[in-house]
């Protein structure tokens, strides 16, 4: 990993001192840090200690003509393989989400063409505030990797999520994101993964369709997490409002039948993760022209019922699991359940013929939300994971997949 460089933006928070440890741990792994210290960051750590540890000049927010002559801010933002914001304060997160560029740190974030990792750190209430959560959602939608903060006692005396993730965890994330000429050096390097995500749309007529509330977020996060571990990822997605993760090959589809064809076109694959909320039925014969309201014919005030003739859609997960030739070595299905989650998921595992089921309880606010609470159901048993962000669920799933592929017994 030698020769790799990160641009480390140090925000103004009590955890700023931990960025020094991040610099040290990265250096131990042969990764150089070039640092931008925000004005607030300089209140917590001195430019001198940052310069000493990074063995490089420190860029501060103070406008300097010498700096601009040596290295312009645009070049600075692109001089690294990865941009890391640590600590990412509520203020920096908000500015980045809004695309502000009123100092060196935010200008670098707006000007960069490199992947960005944010390690948040703030008071628990600031983290939980809808404004921060909205900003984080926006950054994730923009393709930024935002880590979940750690949970625990805080400098301000409160307790909860908001603490800076431990430096070791940040460094592990950095190492996973750093890549070599576009090819990520990870445990899944050399393996192909196909991931389906989002809803499908089944046309009723040229202007109407049947669909569901899936946002696609969990599937996109899984595609990104598998890519971070080095897999060659194909994301087959129904319509969503999300920006596809960098480095992932995307096939956009609308209907379940199109999704099946796209998945089949990407076979053979080593891994298949079926996250899409595929519509179970489709209108048997979508009308060629817009259906008209017929109530006028029946007289005013009488509601006219319209019967839709529905046929079953292909079950993509079941079909791929049943492949005789070129069946992916590991097939992971999802089960959205509202009750009896564990029993229903176990039954679904058998019925679909896949290897693992990630069961999520969708009785709450999971669909379209940022968090997820899941069970990993395998033939050898069930694991219940605590509630965490969809992005952390994705990282864990990808890590489990990598373990399965590197298990000599597997
Ligand atoms: N799935 C699929 N193709 C379908 C329906 C579902 O590939 N036509 C996949 C989903 O991507 C998911 C899994 O099957 O991985 C389970 O989806 P879910 O909607 O929970 O299950 P259903 O098969 O629809 O069963 P039910 O609605 O009866 O719970």
CSV table of C-alpha atoms and ligand atoms in Angstrom, one decimal:
chain,number,residue,atom,x,y,z
A,1,UNK,CA,0.0,0.0,0.0
A,2,UNK,CA,3.0,2.3,-0.1
A,3,UNK,CA,2.8,5.4,-2.2
A,4,UNK,CA,-0.9,6.0,-1.2
A,5,UNK,CA,-1.9,9.4,0.1
A,6,UNK,CA,-5.0,10.7,1.9
A,7,UNK,CA,-6.1,14.3,2.2
A,8,UNK,CA,-7.0,14.5,5.9
A,9,UNK,CA,-9.4,17.3,6.8
A,10,UNK,CA,-9.3,18.0,10.5
A,11,UNK,CA,-12.5,19.7,11.7
A,12,UNK,CA,-12.9,21.6,15.0
A,13,UNK,CA,-14.1,19.2,17.6
A,14,UNK,CA,-12.9,17.9,20.9
A,15,UNK,CA,-11.9,14.6,19.1
A,16,UNK,CA,-9.6,16.4,16.7
A,17,UNK,CA,-6.6,15.1,18.8
A,18,UNK,CA,-7.5,11.6,17.7
A,19,UNK,CA,-6.8,12.6,14.1
A,20,UNK,CA,-3.1,12.6,15.1
A,21,UNK,CA,-3.4,8.9,16.0
A,22,UNK,CA,-5.1,8.3,12.6
A,23,UNK,CA,-2.1,9.9,10.9
A,24,UNK,CA,0.3,7.8,12.9
A,25,UNK,CA,-1.6,4.5,12.2
A,26,UNK,CA,-1.8,5.3,8.4
A,27,UNK,CA,1.9,6.1,8.3
A,28,UNK,CA,2.6,2.7,9.9
A,29,UNK,CA,0.7,1.2,6.9
A,30,UNK,CA,2.7,3.2,4.4
A,31,UNK,CA,-0.1,5.7,3.7
A,32,UNK,CA,0.9,9.4,3.8
A,33,UNK,CA,-1.4,12.1,5.1
A,34,UNK,CA,-1.6,15.6,3.7
A,35,UNK,CA,-3.6,17.7,6.2
A,36,UNK,CA,-6.0,20.5,6.0
A,37,UNK,CA,-6.7,22.0,9.4
A,38,UNK,CA,-9.8,24.1,9.7
A,39,UNK,CA,-9.7,27.3,11.7
A,40,UNK,CA,-11.8,25.6,14.4
A,41,UNK,CA,-9.6,22.5,14.2
A,42,UNK,CA,-6.6,24.6,15.0
A,43,UNK,CA,-8.2,25.5,18.3
A,44,UNK,CA,-7.9,21.8,19.3
A,45,UNK,CA,-4.6,20.7,17.8
A,46,UNK,CA,-1.7,22.8,16.7
A,47,UNK,CA,-0.5,22.9,13.1
A,48,UNK,CA,3.0,22.0,14.5
A,49,UNK,CA,1.9,18.6,15.9
A,50,UNK,CA,0.0,17.8,12.7
A,51,UNK,CA,3.0,18.8,10.5
A,52,UNK,CA,5.4,16.8,12.7
A,53,UNK,CA,3.3,13.6,12.5
A,54,UNK,CA,2.4,13.9,8.8
A,55,UNK,CA,5.9,15.1,7.9
A,56,UNK,CA,4.4,17.5,5.5
A,57,UNK,CA,3.3,21.1,5.3
A,58,UNK,CA,-0.1,21.7,6.9
A,59,UNK,CA,-2.7,23.6,5.0
A,60,UNK,CA,-4.9,25.9,7.0
A,61,UNK,CA,-7.9,28.0,6.2
A,62,UNK,CA,-6.0,31.2,6.2
A,63,UNK,CA,-5.8,32.5,2.7
A,64,UNK,CA,-2.2,32.3,1.6
A,65,UNK,CA,-0.9,33.4,-1.7
A,66,UNK,CA,2.2,31.3,-1.2
A,67,UNK,CA,0.1,28.2,-0.8
A,68,UNK,CA,-1.9,29.0,-3.9
A,69,UNK,CA,1.3,29.5,-5.8
A,70,UNK,CA,2.8,26.2,-4.5
A,71,UNK,CA,-0.4,24.1,-4.8
A,72,UNK,CA,-3.8,25.6,-5.7
A,73,UNK,CA,-6.8,24.4,-3.7
A,74,UNK,CA,-8.2,22.5,-6.6
A,75,UNK,CA,-4.9,20.6,-7.0
A,76,UNK,CA,-4.8,20.0,-3.3
A,77,UNK,CA,-8.2,18.4,-3.4
A,78,UNK,CA,-7.0,16.0,-6.0
A,79,UNK,CA,-3.5,15.3,-4.9
A,80,UNK,CA,-4.7,12.4,-2.7
A,81,UNK,CA,-6.2,9.0,-3.5
A,82,UNK,CA,-8.9,9.5,-0.8
A,83,UNK,CA,-10.3,12.5,1.2
A,84,UNK,CA,-10.9,11.8,4.8
A,85,UNK,CA,-12.8,14.2,7.1
A,86,UNK,CA,-11.9,13.4,10.8
A,87,UNK,CA,-13.5,14.6,12.9
A,88,UNK,CA,-16.5,15.5,10.7
A,89,UNK,CA,-18.3,18.0,12.8
A,90,UNK,CA,-22.0,18.8,12.5
A,91,UNK,CA,-21.0,22.1,10.9
A,92,UNK,CA,-18.7,20.5,8.3
A,93,UNK,CA,-21.3,17.8,7.5
A,94,UNK,CA,-23.9,20.5,7.0
A,95,UNK,CA,-21.7,22.6,4.8
A,96,UNK,CA,-20.6,19.6,2.7
A,97,UNK,CA,-24.2,18.5,2.3
A,98,UNK,CA,-25.2,21.9,1.1
A,99,UNK,CA,-22.2,22.2,-1.2
A,100,UNK,CA,-20.9,25.3,0.5
A,101,UNK,CA,-17.3,26.3,-0.2
A,102,UNK,CA,-16.4,29.2,2.1
A,103,UNK,CA,-13.1,27.9,3.4
A,104,UNK,CA,-10.3,25.6,2.4
A,105,UNK,CA,-11.8,22.4,3.8
A,106,UNK,CA,-15.2,22.8,2.2
A,107,UNK,CA,-13.7,24.1,-1.1
A,108,UNK,CA,-11.5,20.9,-1.2
A,109,UNK,CA,-14.6,18.8,-0.5
A,110,UNK,CA,-16.5,20.4,-3.3
A,111,UNK,CA,-13.6,20.4,-5.8
A,112,UNK,CA,-12.4,16.8,-5.3
A,113,UNK,CA,-12.9,14.0,-7.7
A,114,UNK,CA,-11.8,11.4,-5.2
A,115,UNK,CA,-13.8,9.2,-2.9
A,116,UNK,CA,-14.7,10.9,0.4
A,117,UNK,CA,-14.9,9.3,3.9
A,118,UNK,CA,-16.3,11.1,6.9
A,119,UNK,CA,-15.8,10.1,10.5
A,120,UNK,CA,-18.4,12.1,12.4
A,121,UNK,CA,-18.0,13.3,15.9
A,122,UNK,CA,-20.4,15.5,17.9
A,123,UNK,CA,-22.8,15.7,20.8
A,124,UNK,CA,-25.5,13.0,20.8
A,125,UNK,CA,-28.3,15.5,20.4
A,126,UNK,CA,-26.5,17.1,17.5
A,127,UNK,CA,-26.0,13.8,15.8
A,128,UNK,CA,-29.7,12.8,16.4
A,129,UNK,CA,-31.0,16.1,15.2
A,130,UNK,CA,-33.2,15.8,12.1
A,131,UNK,CA,-31.0,18.4,10.3
A,132,UNK,CA,-27.8,16.4,10.8
A,133,UNK,CA,-29.6,13.2,9.8
A,134,UNK,CA,-30.9,14.9,6.7
A,135,UNK,CA,-27.4,16.1,5.9
A,136,UNK,CA,-25.9,12.7,6.4
A,137,UNK,CA,-28.6,11.2,4.1
A,138,UNK,CA,-27.8,13.7,1.5
A,139,UNK,CA,-24.1,13.0,1.7
A,140,UNK,CA,-24.7,9.3,1.4
A,141,UNK,CA,-26.9,9.9,-1.6
A,142,UNK,CA,-24.1,11.9,-3.1
A,143,UNK,CA,-21.8,8.9,-2.8
A,144,UNK,CA,-19.9,10.0,0.4
A,145,UNK,CA,-19.1,7.2,2.8
A,146,UNK,CA,-20.3,8.4,6.3
A,147,UNK,CA,-19.2,6.1,9.1
A,148,UNK,CA,-21.5,5.6,12.1
A,149,UNK,CA,-20.2,7.3,15.2
A,150,UNK,CA,-19.4,5.3,18.2
A,151,UNK,CA,-21.6,5.1,21.2
A,152,UNK,CA,-20.5,5.9,24.7
A,153,UNK,CA,-19.9,8.6,27.3
A,154,UNK,CA,-19.1,12.0,25.8
A,155,UNK,CA,-16.7,14.8,26.7
A,156,UNK,CA,-19.8,16.9,27.4
A,157,UNK,CA,-21.1,14.4,30.0
A,158,UNK,CA,-23.9,12.9,27.9
A,159,UNK,CA,-24.1,9.4,26.6
A,160,UNK,CA,-25.1,8.0,23.2
A,161,UNK,CA,-24.0,7.8,19.6
A,162,UNK,CA,-21.8,10.7,18.4
A,163,UNK,CA,-18.3,9.8,19.5
A,164,UNK,CA,-15.6,9.7,16.8
A,165,UNK,CA,-15.2,6.1,15.6
A,166,UNK,CA,-12.0,4.6,17.1
A,167,UNK,CA,-8.9,5.5,15.0
A,168,UNK,CA,-8.3,1.8,14.3
A,169,UNK,CA,-11.8,1.6,12.8
A,170,UNK,CA,-11.3,4.7,10.7
A,171,UNK,CA,-7.9,3.4,9.5
A,172,UNK,CA,-9.5,0.0,8.5
A,173,UNK,CA,-12.1,1.9,6.5
A,174,UNK,CA,-9.4,4.0,4.8
A,175,UNK,CA,-7.4,0.9,3.9
A,176,UNK,CA,-10.6,-0.7,2.5
A,177,UNK,CA,-11.3,2.3,0.4
A,178,UNK,CA,-7.9,2.9,-1.0
A,179,UNK,CA,-7.5,1.3,-4.3
A,180,UNK,CA,-4.8,0.5,-6.7
A,181,UNK,CA,-5.5,1.9,-10.2
A,182,UNK,CA,-9.2,1.5,-9.7
A,183,UNK,CA,-8.9,-2.1,-8.5
A,184,UNK,CA,-9.5,-2.3,-4.8
A,185,UNK,CA,-7.1,-4.4,-2.9
A,186,UNK,CA,-9.5,-6.3,-0.7
A,187,UNK,CA,-10.4,-9.8,0.3
A,188,UNK,CA,-13.0,-10.0,-2.4
A,189,UNK,CA,-10.7,-9.0,-5.2
A,190,UNK,CA,-11.2,-11.3,-8.2
A,191,UNK,CA,-14.8,-12.2,-7.3
A,192,UNK,CA,-17.8,-10.9,-9.2
A,193,UNK,CA,-20.9,-9.9,-7.2
A,194,UNK,CA,-24.4,-9.1,-8.7
A,195,UNK,CA,-26.7,-7.1,-6.5
A,196,UNK,CA,-30.3,-6.1,-7.2
A,197,UNK,CA,-31.8,-3.1,-5.5
A,198,UNK,CA,-34.8,-0.8,-5.4
A,199,UNK,CA,-38.4,-1.4,-6.4
A,200,UNK,CA,-39.7,-2.6,-9.8
A,201,UNK,CA,-42.4,-0.8,-11.7
A,202,UNK,CA,-45.0,-2.8,-13.5
A,203,UNK,CA,-46.9,-0.8,-16.1
A,204,UNK,CA,-50.7,-0.7,-16.0
A,205,UNK,CA,-50.9,1.7,-19.0
A,206,UNK,CA,-48.4,4.2,-20.5
A,207,UNK,CA,-48.8,6.6,-17.4
A,208,UNK,CA,-49.5,4.3,-14.5
A,209,UNK,CA,-47.7,1.5,-12.7
A,210,UNK,CA,-47.7,-0.8,-9.7
A,211,UNK,CA,-44.7,-0.4,-7.4
A,212,UNK,CA,-43.6,-0.2,-3.7
A,213,UNK,CA,-41.9,2.1,-1.2
A,214,UNK,CA,-38.4,0.6,-1.5
A,215,UNK,CA,-35.7,3.4,-1.6
A,216,UNK,CA,-32.9,1.1,-2.8
A,217,UNK,CA,-30.6,2.4,-0.1
A,218,UNK,CA,-29.8,-0.9,1.5
A,219,UNK,CA,-28.9,-2.5,-1.9
A,220,UNK,CA,-26.8,0.5,-3.0
A,221,UNK,CA,-24.9,0.3,0.3
A,222,UNK,CA,-24.3,-3.4,-0.1
A,223,UNK,CA,-23.0,-2.8,-3.7
A,224,UNK,CA,-20.6,-0.1,-2.3
A,225,UNK,CA,-19.5,-2.3,0.6
A,226,UNK,CA,-18.7,-5.3,-1.6
A,227,UNK,CA,-16.8,-2.9,-3.9
A,228,UNK,CA,-14.8,-1.6,-1.0
A,229,UNK,CA,-13.7,-5.1,-0.3
A,230,UNK,CA,-12.5,-5.5,-3.8
A,231,UNK,CA,-15.3,-7.3,-5.6
A,232,UNK,CA,-16.3,-6.6,-9.2
A,233,UNK,CA,-19.8,-5.4,-8.5
A,234,UNK,CA,-22.8,-5.2,-10.9
A,235,UNK,CA,-25.7,-3.3,-9.5
A,236,UNK,CA,-29.1,-4.1,-11.2
A,237,UNK,CA,-31.4,-1.4,-10.0
A,238,UNK,CA,-35.0,-0.4,-10.3
A,239,UNK,CA,-35.9,3.3,-10.3
A,240,UNK,CA,-34.4,5.1,-7.2
A,241,UNK,CA,-33.4,8.6,-6.3
A,242,UNK,CA,-29.9,7.6,-5.3
A,243,UNK,CA,-26.5,8.2,-6.9
A,244,UNK,CA,-24.9,4.9,-7.7
A,245,UNK,CA,-21.7,4.1,-5.8
A,246,UNK,CA,-18.5,4.9,-7.5
A,247,UNK,CA,-16.7,2.0,-9.2
A,248,UNK,CA,-19.8,-0.1,-9.5
A,249,UNK,CA,-21.2,-1.1,-12.9
A,250,UNK,CA,-24.9,-0.1,-13.0
A,251,UNK,CA,-27.8,-1.5,-15.1
A,252,UNK,CA,-31.0,0.4,-14.7
A,253,UNK,CA,-34.2,-1.5,-15.2
A,254,UNK,CA,-37.9,-0.9,-14.6
A,255,UNK,CA,-39.8,-4.2,-14.5
A,256,UNK,CA,-39.2,-7.5,-12.8
A,257,UNK,CA,-38.8,-9.2,-16.2
A,258,UNK,CA,-36.1,-6.7,-17.2
A,259,UNK,CA,-34.4,-7.2,-13.8
A,260,UNK,CA,-34.2,-10.9,-14.4
A,261,UNK,CA,-32.7,-10.5,-17.9
A,262,UNK,CA,-30.1,-8.0,-16.6
A,263,UNK,CA,-29.2,-10.4,-13.7
A,264,UNK,CA,-28.9,-13.3,-16.1
A,265,UNK,CA,-26.7,-11.2,-18.5
A,266,UNK,CA,-24.3,-10.7,-15.6
A,267,UNK,CA,-24.0,-14.4,-14.8
A,268,UNK,CA,-21.7,-16.2,-14.1
A,269,UNK,CA,-21.0,-14.5,-10.8
A,270,UNK,CA,-19.6,-15.7,-7.5
A,271,UNK,CA,-22.0,-13.8,-5.3
A,272,UNK,CA,-25.6,-12.8,-5.8
A,273,UNK,CA,-27.3,-10.5,-3.3
A,274,UNK,CA,-31.0,-10.0,-4.0
A,275,UNK,CA,-32.0,-6.9,-2.2
A,276,UNK,CA,-34.6,-5.6,-4.7
A,277,UNK,CA,-38.2,-5.3,-3.6
A,278,UNK,CA,-39.5,-7.0,-6.8
A,279,UNK,CA,-43.2,-6.6,-7.4
A,280,UNK,CA,-44.8,-10.0,-6.9
A,281,UNK,CA,-47.4,-9.4,-9.7
A,282,UNK,CA,-47.7,-7.4,-12.8
A,283,UNK,CA,-50.8,-6.4,-14.9
A,284,UNK,CA,-51.3,-9.3,-17.3
A,285,UNK,CA,-51.7,-7.0,-20.3
A,286,UNK,CA,-50.7,-3.4,-19.8
A,287,UNK,CA,-53.0,-1.1,-21.9
A,288,UNK,CA,-51.4,0.5,-24.9
A,289,UNK,CA,-53.2,3.7,-24.3
A,290,UNK,CA,-54.2,5.5,-21.1
A,291,UNK,CA,-57.1,3.9,-19.3
A,292,UNK,CA,-60.1,6.2,-19.2
A,293,UNK,CA,-62.4,6.8,-16.2
A,294,UNK,CA,-65.7,5.2,-17.1
A,295,UNK,CA,-67.9,6.5,-14.4
A,296,UNK,CA,-69.6,9.1,-16.6
A,297,UNK,CA,-71.3,6.3,-18.4
A,298,UNK,CA,-72.7,5.0,-15.1
A,299,UNK,CA,-74.2,8.3,-14.0
A,300,UNK,CA,-72.9,10.8,-11.6
A,301,UNK,CA,-71.9,9.8,-8.1
A,302,UNK,CA,-71.4,6.1,-8.8
A,303,UNK,CA,-67.9,4.9,-8.3
A,304,UNK,CA,-66.7,2.6,-11.1
A,305,UNK,CA,-64.5,-0.2,-10.0
A,306,UNK,CA,-61.7,-1.2,-12.4
A,307,UNK,CA,-60.5,-4.8,-12.1
A,308,UNK,CA,-56.8,-5.3,-12.9
A,309,UNK,CA,-55.9,-8.7,-14.1
A,310,UNK,CA,-52.5,-9.6,-12.5
A,311,UNK,CA,-50.0,-12.4,-13.2
A,312,UNK,CA,-47.1,-13.5,-11.1
A,313,UNK,CA,-43.7,-12.1,-11.8
A,314,UNK,CA,-40.7,-14.4,-12.1
A,315,UNK,CA,-39.0,-15.0,-8.7
A,316,UNK,CA,-35.5,-13.8,-9.5
A,317,UNK,CA,-33.9,-15.1,-6.3
A,318,UNK,CA,-35.5,-18.5,-6.7
A,319,UNK,CA,-34.5,-18.8,-10.3
A,320,UNK,CA,-30.9,-17.9,-9.8
A,321,UNK,CA,-30.7,-20.2,-6.7
A,322,UNK,CA,-32.1,-23.1,-8.9
A,323,UNK,CA,-29.5,-22.7,-11.6
A,324,UNK,CA,-27.8,-26.0,-12.4
A,325,UNK,CA,-25.0,-24.4,-14.4
A,326,UNK,CA,-23.0,-21.5,-13.0
A,327,UNK,CA,-25.0,-21.1,-9.8
A,328,UNK,CA,-23.3,-18.3,-7.8
A,329,UNK,CA,-21.3,-19.9,-4.9
A,330,UNK,CA,-23.1,-17.7,-2.3
A,331,UNK,CA,-26.6,-16.4,-2.7
A,332,UNK,CA,-28.1,-14.0,-0.2
A,333,UNK,CA,-31.8,-13.1,-0.2
A,334,UNK,CA,-33.6,-10.5,1.8
A,335,UNK,CA,-36.9,-11.1,3.6
A,336,UNK,CA,-39.1,-8.1,4.5
A,337,UNK,CA,-41.3,-9.3,7.3
A,338,UNK,CA,-43.8,-7.6,9.6
A,339,UNK,CA,-44.3,-10.5,12.0
A,340,UNK,CA,-42.8,-13.8,13.1
A,341,UNK,CA,-39.6,-12.6,11.5
A,342,UNK,CA,-37.4,-15.5,12.4
A,343,UNK,CA,-39.8,-18.3,11.5
A,344,UNK,CA,-40.8,-16.7,8.2
A,345,UNK,CA,-37.2,-16.0,7.3
A,346,UNK,CA,-36.2,-19.6,7.9
A,347,UNK,CA,-39.1,-20.8,5.8
A,348,UNK,CA,-38.2,-18.3,3.0
A,349,UNK,CA,-34.6,-19.6,3.1
A,350,UNK,CA,-35.8,-23.1,2.3
A,351,UNK,CA,-38.5,-22.0,-0.2
A,352,UNK,CA,-36.1,-19.8,-2.2
A,353,UNK,CA,-33.2,-22.2,-2.2
A,354,UNK,CA,-30.7,-19.5,-1.3
A,355,UNK,CA,-27.8,-19.8,1.2
A,356,UNK,CA,-28.4,-16.9,3.6
A,357,UNK,CA,-31.4,-14.7,4.3
A,358,UNK,CA,-31.1,-11.3,5.8
A,359,UNK,CA,-34.4,-10.8,7.4
A,360,UNK,CA,-35.6,-7.3,8.3
A,361,UNK,CA,-38.5,-6.3,10.4
A,362,UNK,CA,-40.4,-3.7,8.2
A,363,UNK,CA,-43.2,-3.2,10.7
A,364,UNK,CA,-41.5,0.1,11.8
A,365,UNK,CA,-39.9,2.9,9.9
A,366,UNK,CA,-37.2,0.9,8.1
A,367,UNK,CA,-38.4,1.2,4.5
A,368,UNK,CA,-37.0,4.4,3.1
A,369,UNK,CA,-35.3,5.1,6.4
A,370,UNK,CA,-31.6,5.3,7.3
A,371,UNK,CA,-31.4,2.4,9.8
A,372,UNK,CA,-32.1,-1.2,9.7
A,373,UNK,CA,-32.5,-4.0,12.2
A,374,UNK,CA,-31.8,-7.4,10.8
A,375,UNK,CA,-31.3,-11.1,11.4
A,376,UNK,CA,-28.8,-13.2,9.5
A,377,UNK,CA,-30.5,-16.6,8.9
A,378,UNK,CA,-28.2,-19.4,7.8
A,379,UNK,CA,-28.6,-23.2,7.8
A,380,UNK,CA,-26.2,-23.2,10.8
A,381,UNK,CA,-28.2,-20.8,12.9
A,382,UNK,CA,-29.6,-17.3,13.4
A,383,UNK,CA,-27.8,-14.2,14.4
A,384,UNK,CA,-29.6,-11.1,15.6
A,385,UNK,CA,-27.8,-7.8,14.9
A,386,UNK,CA,-28.5,-4.6,16.8
A,387,UNK,CA,-30.2,-1.7,15.1
A,388,UNK,CA,-27.6,0.1,13.0
A,389,UNK,CA,-27.3,2.3,9.9
A,390,UNK,CA,-28.0,0.6,6.6
A,391,UNK,CA,-24.5,1.4,5.7
A,392,UNK,CA,-23.1,-0.5,8.7
A,393,UNK,CA,-25.5,-3.4,7.9
A,394,UNK,CA,-24.0,-3.4,4.4
A,395,UNK,CA,-20.4,-3.4,5.7
A,396,UNK,CA,-21.1,-6.3,8.0
A,397,UNK,CA,-22.8,-8.3,5.3
A,398,UNK,CA,-19.9,-7.7,3.0
A,399,UNK,CA,-17.4,-8.7,5.7
A,400,UNK,CA,-19.3,-11.9,6.3
A,401,UNK,CA,-19.3,-12.7,2.6
A,402,UNK,CA,-15.5,-12.1,2.5
A,403,UNK,CA,-15.1,-14.4,5.5
A,404,UNK,CA,-17.1,-17.1,3.8
A,405,UNK,CA,-14.9,-16.8,0.7
A,406,UNK,CA,-11.7,-16.9,2.6
A,407,UNK,CA,-12.8,-19.8,4.8
A,408,UNK,CA,-10.7,-22.8,3.8
A,409,UNK,CA,-13.6,-25.1,4.8
A,410,UNK,CA,-16.1,-23.1,2.8
B,1,LIG,N1,-37.5,-11.7,-4.8
B,1,LIG,C1,-37.1,-11.9,-6.1
B,1,LIG,N2,-38.1,-11.9,-7.1
B,1,LIG,C2,-39.4,-11.8,-6.8
B,1,LIG,C3,-39.8,-11.6,-5.5
B,1,LIG,C4,-38.8,-11.6,-4.5
B,1,LIG,O1,-35.9,-12.0,-6.4
B,1,LIG,N3,-40.3,-11.8,-7.8
B,1,LIG,C5,-36.5,-11.7,-3.8
B,1,LIG,C6,-36.2,-10.4,-3.1
B,1,LIG,O2,-35.2,-9.7,-3.7
B,1,LIG,C7,-35.8,-10.9,-1.7
B,1,LIG,C8,-36.5,-12.2,-1.5
B,1,LIG,O3,-36.9,-12.6,-2.8
B,1,LIG,O4,-34.4,-11.2,-1.7
B,1,LIG,C9,-37.7,-12.1,-0.6
B,1,LIG,O5,-38.6,-11.1,-1.0
B,1,LIG,P1,-39.9,-10.9,-0.1
B,1,LIG,O6,-40.7,-9.8,-0.8
B,1,LIG,O7,-39.7,-10.8,1.3
B,1,LIG,O8,-40.6,-12.3,-0.3
B,1,LIG,P2,-41.7,-12.9,-1.3
B,1,LIG,O9,-41.1,-13.9,-2.1
B,1,LIG,O10,-42.4,-11.8,-2.0
B,1,LIG,O11,-42.6,-13.6,-0.2
B,1,LIG,P3,-43.8,-13.0,0.7
B,1,LIG,O12,-44.3,-11.7,0.1
B,1,LIG,O13,-44.8,-14.0,0.7
B,1,LIG,O14,-43.2,-12.8,2.1
